[in-house]
CSV table of C-alpha atoms in Angstrom, one decimal:
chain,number,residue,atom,x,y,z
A,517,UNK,CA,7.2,10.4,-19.8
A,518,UNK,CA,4.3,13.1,-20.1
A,519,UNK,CA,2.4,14.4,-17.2
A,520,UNK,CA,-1.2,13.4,-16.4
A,521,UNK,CA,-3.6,15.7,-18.3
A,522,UNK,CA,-4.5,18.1,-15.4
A,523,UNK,CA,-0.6,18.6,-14.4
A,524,UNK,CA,0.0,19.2,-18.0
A,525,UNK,CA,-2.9,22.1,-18.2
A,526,UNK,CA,-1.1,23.4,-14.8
A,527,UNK,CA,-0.5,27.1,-15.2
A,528,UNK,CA,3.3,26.6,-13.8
A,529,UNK,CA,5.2,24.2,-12.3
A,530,UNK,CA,4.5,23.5,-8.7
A,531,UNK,CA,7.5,23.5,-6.4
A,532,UNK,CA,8.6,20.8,-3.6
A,533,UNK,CA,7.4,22.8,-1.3
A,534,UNK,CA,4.4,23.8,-1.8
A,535,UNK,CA,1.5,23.2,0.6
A,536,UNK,CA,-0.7,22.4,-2.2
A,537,UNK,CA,1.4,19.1,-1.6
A,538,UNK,CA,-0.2,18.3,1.6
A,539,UNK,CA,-3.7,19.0,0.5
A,540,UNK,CA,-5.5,15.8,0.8
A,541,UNK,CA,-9.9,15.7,0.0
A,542,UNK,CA,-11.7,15.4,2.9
A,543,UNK,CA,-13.8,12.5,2.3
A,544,UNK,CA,-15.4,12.7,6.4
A,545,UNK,CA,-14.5,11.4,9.7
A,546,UNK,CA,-14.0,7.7,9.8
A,547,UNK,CA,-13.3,6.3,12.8
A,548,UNK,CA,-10.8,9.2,13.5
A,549,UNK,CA,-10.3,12.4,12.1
A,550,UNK,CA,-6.9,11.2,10.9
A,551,UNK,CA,-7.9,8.4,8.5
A,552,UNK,CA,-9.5,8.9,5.1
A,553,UNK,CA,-11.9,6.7,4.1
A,554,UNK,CA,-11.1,5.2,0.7
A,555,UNK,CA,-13.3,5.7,-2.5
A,556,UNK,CA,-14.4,2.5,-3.2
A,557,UNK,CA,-14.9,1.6,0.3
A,558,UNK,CA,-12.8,-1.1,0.8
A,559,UNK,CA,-10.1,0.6,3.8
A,560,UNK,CA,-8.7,3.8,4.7
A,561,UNK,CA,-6.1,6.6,3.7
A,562,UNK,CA,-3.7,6.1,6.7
A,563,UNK,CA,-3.2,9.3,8.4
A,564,UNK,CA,0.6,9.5,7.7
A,565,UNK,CA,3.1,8.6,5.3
A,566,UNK,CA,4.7,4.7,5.0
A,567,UNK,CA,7.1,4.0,7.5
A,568,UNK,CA,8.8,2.7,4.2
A,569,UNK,CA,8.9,6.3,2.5
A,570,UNK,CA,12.5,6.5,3.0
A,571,UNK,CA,13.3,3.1,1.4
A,572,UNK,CA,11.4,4.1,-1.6
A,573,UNK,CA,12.4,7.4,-2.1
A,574,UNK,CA,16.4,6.3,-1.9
A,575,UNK,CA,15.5,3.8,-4.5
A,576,UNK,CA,14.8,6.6,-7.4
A,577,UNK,CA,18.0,6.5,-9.2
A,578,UNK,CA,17.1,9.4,-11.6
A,579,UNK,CA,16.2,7.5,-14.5
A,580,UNK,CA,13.6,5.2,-14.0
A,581,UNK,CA,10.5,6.9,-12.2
A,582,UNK,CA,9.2,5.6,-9.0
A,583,UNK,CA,5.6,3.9,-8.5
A,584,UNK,CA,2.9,4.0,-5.9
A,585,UNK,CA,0.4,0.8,-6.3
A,586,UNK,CA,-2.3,2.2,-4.5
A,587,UNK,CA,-1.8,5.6,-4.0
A,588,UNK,CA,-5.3,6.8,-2.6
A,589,UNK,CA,-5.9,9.9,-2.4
A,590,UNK,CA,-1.4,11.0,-2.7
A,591,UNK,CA,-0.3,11.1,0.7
A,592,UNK,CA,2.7,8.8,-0.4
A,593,UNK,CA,3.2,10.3,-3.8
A,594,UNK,CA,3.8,13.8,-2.2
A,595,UNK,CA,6.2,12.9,0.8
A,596,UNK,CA,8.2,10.6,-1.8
A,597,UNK,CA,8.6,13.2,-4.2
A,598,UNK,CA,9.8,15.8,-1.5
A,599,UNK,CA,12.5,13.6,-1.0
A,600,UNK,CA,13.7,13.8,-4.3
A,601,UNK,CA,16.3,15.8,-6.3
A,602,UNK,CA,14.5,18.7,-7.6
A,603,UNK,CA,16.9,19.3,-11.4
A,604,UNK,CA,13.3,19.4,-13.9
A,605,UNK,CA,10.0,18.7,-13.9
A,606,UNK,CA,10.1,15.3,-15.6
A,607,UNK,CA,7.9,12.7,-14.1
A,608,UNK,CA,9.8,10.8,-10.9
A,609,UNK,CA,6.1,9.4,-9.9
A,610,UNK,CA,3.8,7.0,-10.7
A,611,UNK,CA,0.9,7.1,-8.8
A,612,UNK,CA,-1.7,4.2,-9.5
A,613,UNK,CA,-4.7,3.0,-8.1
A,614,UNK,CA,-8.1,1.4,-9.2
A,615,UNK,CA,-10.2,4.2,-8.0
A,616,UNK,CA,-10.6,6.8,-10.2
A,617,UNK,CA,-11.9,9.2,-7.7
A,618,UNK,CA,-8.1,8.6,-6.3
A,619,UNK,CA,-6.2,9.2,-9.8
A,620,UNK,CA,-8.4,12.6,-10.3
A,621,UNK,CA,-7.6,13.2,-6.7
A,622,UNK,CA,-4.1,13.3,-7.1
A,623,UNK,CA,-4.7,15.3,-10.9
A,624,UNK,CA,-6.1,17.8,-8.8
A,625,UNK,CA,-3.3,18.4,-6.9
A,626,UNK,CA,-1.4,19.9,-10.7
A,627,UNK,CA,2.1,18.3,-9.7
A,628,UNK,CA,4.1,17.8,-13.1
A,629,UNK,CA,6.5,15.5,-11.3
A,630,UNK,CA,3.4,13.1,-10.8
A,631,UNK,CA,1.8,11.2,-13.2
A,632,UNK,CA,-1.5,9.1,-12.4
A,633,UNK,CA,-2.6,5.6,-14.4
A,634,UNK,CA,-5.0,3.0,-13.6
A,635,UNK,CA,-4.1,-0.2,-12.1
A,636,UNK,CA,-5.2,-3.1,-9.9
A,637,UNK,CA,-4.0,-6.3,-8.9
A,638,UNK,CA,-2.8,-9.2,-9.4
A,639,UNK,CA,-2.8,-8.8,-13.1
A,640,UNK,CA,-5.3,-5.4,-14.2
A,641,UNK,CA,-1.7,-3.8,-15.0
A,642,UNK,CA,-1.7,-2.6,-18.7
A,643,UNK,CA,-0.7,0.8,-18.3
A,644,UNK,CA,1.8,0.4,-15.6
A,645,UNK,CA,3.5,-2.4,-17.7
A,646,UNK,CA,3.2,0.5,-21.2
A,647,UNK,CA,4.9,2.7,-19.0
A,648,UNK,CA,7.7,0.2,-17.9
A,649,UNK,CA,8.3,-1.0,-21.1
A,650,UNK,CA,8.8,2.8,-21.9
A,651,UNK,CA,11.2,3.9,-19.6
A,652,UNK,CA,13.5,0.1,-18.8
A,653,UNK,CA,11.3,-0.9,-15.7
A,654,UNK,CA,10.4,1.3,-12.1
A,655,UNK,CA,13.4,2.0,-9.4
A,656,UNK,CA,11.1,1.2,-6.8
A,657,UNK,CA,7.6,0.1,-6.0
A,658,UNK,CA,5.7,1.1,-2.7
A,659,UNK,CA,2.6,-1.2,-2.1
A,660,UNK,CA,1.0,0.6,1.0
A,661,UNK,CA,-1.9,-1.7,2.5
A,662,UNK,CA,-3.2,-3.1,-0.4
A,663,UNK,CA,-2.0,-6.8,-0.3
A,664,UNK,CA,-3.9,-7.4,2.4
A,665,UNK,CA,-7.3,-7.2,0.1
A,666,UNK,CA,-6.2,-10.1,-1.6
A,667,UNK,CA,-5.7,-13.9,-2.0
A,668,UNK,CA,-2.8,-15.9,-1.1
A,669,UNK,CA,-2.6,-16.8,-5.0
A,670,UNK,CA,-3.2,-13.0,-5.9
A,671,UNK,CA,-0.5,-11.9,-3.5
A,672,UNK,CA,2.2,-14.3,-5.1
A,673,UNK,CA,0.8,-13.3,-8.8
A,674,UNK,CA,1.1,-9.6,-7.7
A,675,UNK,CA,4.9,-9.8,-6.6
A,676,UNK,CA,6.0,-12.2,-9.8
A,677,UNK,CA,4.6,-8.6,-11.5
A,678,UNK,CA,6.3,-6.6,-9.6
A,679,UNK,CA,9.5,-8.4,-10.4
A,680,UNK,CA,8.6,-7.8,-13.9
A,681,UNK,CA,7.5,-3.8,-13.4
A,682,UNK,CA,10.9,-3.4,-11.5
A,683,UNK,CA,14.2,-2.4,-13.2
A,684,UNK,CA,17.4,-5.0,-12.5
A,685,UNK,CA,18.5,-3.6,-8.8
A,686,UNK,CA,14.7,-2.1,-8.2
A,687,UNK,CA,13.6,-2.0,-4.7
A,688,UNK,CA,9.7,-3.1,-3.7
A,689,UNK,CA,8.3,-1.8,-0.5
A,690,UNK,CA,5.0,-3.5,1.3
A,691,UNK,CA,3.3,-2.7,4.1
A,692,UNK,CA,0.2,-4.7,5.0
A,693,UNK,CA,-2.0,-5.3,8.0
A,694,UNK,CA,-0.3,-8.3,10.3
A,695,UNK,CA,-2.4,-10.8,12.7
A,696,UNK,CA,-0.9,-8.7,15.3
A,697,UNK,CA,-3.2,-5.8,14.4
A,698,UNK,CA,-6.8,-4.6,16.2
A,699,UNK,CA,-9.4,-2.6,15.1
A,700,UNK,CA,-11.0,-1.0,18.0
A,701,UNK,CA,-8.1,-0.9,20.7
A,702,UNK,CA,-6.6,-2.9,23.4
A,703,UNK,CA,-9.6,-5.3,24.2
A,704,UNK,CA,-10.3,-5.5,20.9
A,705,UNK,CA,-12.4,-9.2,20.4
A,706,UNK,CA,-12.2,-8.8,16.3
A,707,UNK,CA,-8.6,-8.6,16.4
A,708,UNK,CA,-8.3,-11.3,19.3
A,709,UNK,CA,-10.4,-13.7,17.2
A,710,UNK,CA,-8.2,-13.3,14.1
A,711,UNK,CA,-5.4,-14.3,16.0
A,712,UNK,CA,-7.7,-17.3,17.2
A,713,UNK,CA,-8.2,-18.0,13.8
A,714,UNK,CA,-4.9,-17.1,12.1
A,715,UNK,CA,-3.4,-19.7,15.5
A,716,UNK,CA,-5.3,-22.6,14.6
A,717,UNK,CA,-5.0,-22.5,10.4
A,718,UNK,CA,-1.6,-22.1,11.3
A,719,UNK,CA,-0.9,-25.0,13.5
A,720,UNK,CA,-3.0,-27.4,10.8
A,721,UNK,CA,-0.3,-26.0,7.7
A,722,UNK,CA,-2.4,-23.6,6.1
A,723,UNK,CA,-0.4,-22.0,3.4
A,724,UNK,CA,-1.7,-18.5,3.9
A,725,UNK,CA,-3.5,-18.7,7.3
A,726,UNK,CA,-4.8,-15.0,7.5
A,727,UNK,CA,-6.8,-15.4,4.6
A,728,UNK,CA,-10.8,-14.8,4.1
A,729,UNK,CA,-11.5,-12.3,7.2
A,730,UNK,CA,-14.8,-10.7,6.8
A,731,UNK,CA,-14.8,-7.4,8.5
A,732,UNK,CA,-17.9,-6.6,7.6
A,733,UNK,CA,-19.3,-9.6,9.2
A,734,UNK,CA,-17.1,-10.1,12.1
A,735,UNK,CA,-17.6,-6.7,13.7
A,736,UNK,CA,-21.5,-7.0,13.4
A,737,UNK,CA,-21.4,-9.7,15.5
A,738,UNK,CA,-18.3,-8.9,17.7
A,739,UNK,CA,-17.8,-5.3,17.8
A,740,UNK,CA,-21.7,-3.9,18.7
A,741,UNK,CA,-20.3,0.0,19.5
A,742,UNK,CA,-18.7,-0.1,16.5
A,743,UNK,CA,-21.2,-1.9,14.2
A,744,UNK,CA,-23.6,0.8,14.6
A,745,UNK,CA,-21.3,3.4,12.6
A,746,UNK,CA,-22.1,3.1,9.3
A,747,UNK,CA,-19.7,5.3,7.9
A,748,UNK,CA,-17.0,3.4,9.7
A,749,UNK,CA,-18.8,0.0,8.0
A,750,UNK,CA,-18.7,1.4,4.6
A,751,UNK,CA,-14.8,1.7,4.9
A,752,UNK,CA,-14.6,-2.2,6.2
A,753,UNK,CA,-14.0,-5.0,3.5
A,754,UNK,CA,-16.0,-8.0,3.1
A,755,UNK,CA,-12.1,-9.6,2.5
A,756,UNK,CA,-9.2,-8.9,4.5
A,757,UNK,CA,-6.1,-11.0,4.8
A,758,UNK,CA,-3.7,-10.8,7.6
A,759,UNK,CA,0.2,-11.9,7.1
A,760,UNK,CA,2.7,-12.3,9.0
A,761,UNK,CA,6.4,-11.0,7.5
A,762,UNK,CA,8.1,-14.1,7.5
A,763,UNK,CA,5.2,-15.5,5.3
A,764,UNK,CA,6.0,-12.4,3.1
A,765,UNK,CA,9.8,-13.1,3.3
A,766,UNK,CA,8.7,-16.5,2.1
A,767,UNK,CA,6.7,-15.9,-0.9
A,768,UNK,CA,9.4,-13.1,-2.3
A,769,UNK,CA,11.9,-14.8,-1.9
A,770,UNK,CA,10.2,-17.9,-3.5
A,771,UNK,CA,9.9,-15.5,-6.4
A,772,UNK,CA,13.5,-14.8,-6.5
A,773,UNK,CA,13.8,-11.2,-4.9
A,774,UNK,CA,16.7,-10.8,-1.8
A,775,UNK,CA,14.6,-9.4,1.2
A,776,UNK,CA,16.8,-6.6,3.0
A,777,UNK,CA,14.2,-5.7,5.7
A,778,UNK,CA,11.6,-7.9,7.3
A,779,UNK,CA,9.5,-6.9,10.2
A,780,UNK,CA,6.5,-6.5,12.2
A,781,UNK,CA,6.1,-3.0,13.3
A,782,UNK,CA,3.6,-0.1,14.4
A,783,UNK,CA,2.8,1.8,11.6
A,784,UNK,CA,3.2,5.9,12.4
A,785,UNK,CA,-0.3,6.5,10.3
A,786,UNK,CA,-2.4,3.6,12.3
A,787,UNK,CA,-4.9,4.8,14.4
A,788,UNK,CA,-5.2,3.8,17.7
A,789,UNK,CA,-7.7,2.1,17.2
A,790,UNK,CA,-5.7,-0.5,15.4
A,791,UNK,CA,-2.6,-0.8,18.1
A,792,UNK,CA,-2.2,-3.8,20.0
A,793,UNK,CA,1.5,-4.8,20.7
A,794,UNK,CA,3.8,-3.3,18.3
A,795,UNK,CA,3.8,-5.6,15.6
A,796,UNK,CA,0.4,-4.6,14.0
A,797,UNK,CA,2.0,-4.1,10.2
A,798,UNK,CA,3.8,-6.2,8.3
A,799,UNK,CA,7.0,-4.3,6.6
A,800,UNK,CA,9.2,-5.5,3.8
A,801,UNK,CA,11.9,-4.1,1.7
A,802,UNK,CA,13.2,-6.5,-1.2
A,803,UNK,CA,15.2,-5.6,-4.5
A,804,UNK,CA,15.5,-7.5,-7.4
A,805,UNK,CA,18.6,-8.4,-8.3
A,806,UNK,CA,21.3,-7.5,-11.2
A,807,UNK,CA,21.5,-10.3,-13.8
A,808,UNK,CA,25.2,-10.9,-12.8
A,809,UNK,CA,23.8,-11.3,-9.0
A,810,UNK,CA,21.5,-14.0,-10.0
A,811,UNK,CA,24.3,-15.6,-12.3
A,812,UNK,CA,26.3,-16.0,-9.8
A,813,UNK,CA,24.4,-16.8,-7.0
């Protein structure tokens, strides 16, 4: 695998630790000082790295690279790739995103280890699956709070490609907002009608009972404080989908993945803003399984 273009016009490698590593654009003060307002406008840059990093960084096996599936602006590229073996400066990341403001972000940084393609999901995957097909499949996938921009339907086409993306014994890490979540603290009413919401679909057997939240619209007419920061409304989707992990633990499992870790959990890079009890994101660590595995099973 070959570099992106910038990395490869780098005047020298870059080494692990090199602050340049941490260097993130500042895109303004959203909400906090902490979050980064994303490119396209649709969420936020959380303000540190997955609480899955460790998962996906053990999954790198040294042959088949790593991928990000929404890598913003690089926070989780960088911490991933620090936790690598450092033996050459052949690519061990994929970042990806559908933003190219985020890919040239991440060019900028020069990091030879890292190599930036377009992507988005369910199915806008053409160079990812090039670069699969290239190297035998990915050793593990991070999706960091991106599922929860789509549709039920998107979010089971999106793992069925993940499945495909992943090498046999590949490991996919998600992390997604949960109904649990809140957007402007304790006494939060968006995040306490959600949960109204999310209650009653639920309760009638709604498949996917977080889906079709408009932010945008809900905090006009819930959240007036908030409402009247318009860089904070630029950042909000129009579309937001809250699930729970057992619903997640469903759906990969449905698509023949063996979950290993299933949780709701506080996320270290939420603000506070977002806290409520604990369980405000949805965590899940899954591998595909070896051929003989399935045989067998």
């Amino acid at each position: 695998l070959k570099p992106s273009h910038q990395a490869r016009q780098a005047r020298k490698p870059l080494s692990l630790d090199t602050s340049v590593m941490a260097t993130y654009p500042d895109v303004g003060d959203v909400m906090t000082e902490t979050l980064k307002g994303t490119a396209n406008e649709t969420g936020f840059e959380m303000a540190m790295a997955s609480p899955l990093l460790e998962h996906f960084a053990a999954a790198y096996d040294g042959q088949h690279p790593l991928l990000d599936m929404g890598c913003a602006y690089g926070r989780n590229v960088c911490s991933a790739l620090k936790l690598l073996p450092y033996e050459d400066a052949k690519v061990k990341v994929i970042a990806c995103d559908c933003a190219q403001e985020h890919l040239d972000a991440v060019d900028a940084l020069q990091i030879p280890e890292i190599r930036t393609v377009f992507g988005m999901l369910p199915s806008d995957l053409k160079e990812v699956q090039g670069i699969a097909a290239e190297v035998g499949g990915f050793s593990g996938i991070l999706v960091s709070e991106v599922l929860h921009f789509l549709t039920g339907d998107a979010i089971e086409e999106s793992i069925k490609n993940f499945k495909e993306l992943l090498a046999p014994g590949g490991r996919l890490c998600i992390t997604m907002f949960s109904p649990y979540a809140n957007i402007s603290g304790p006494n939060c009413p968006v995040g306490a009608h959600w949960r109204k919401i999310f209650d009653e679909r639920q309760q009638t057997g709604y498949k996917w009972p977080g889906e079709d939240i408009n932010l945008k619209v809900l905090v006009r007419e819930l959240q007036a404080s908030l409402s009247s920061d318009e860089r904070a409304m630029s950042c909000f989707p129009s579309y937001f989908h809250v699930v729970t992990a057992d619903q997640l633990k469903k759906a990969l499992e449905a698509a023949g993945f063996q979950v290993l870790l299933a949780r709701e959990d506080r996320h270290p890079g939420h603000a506070p803003h977002f806290h409520h009890d604990g369980r405000e994101s949805t965590q899940l660590v899954a591998v595909k399984q070896m051929p003989e595995a399935v045989a067998g099973a």
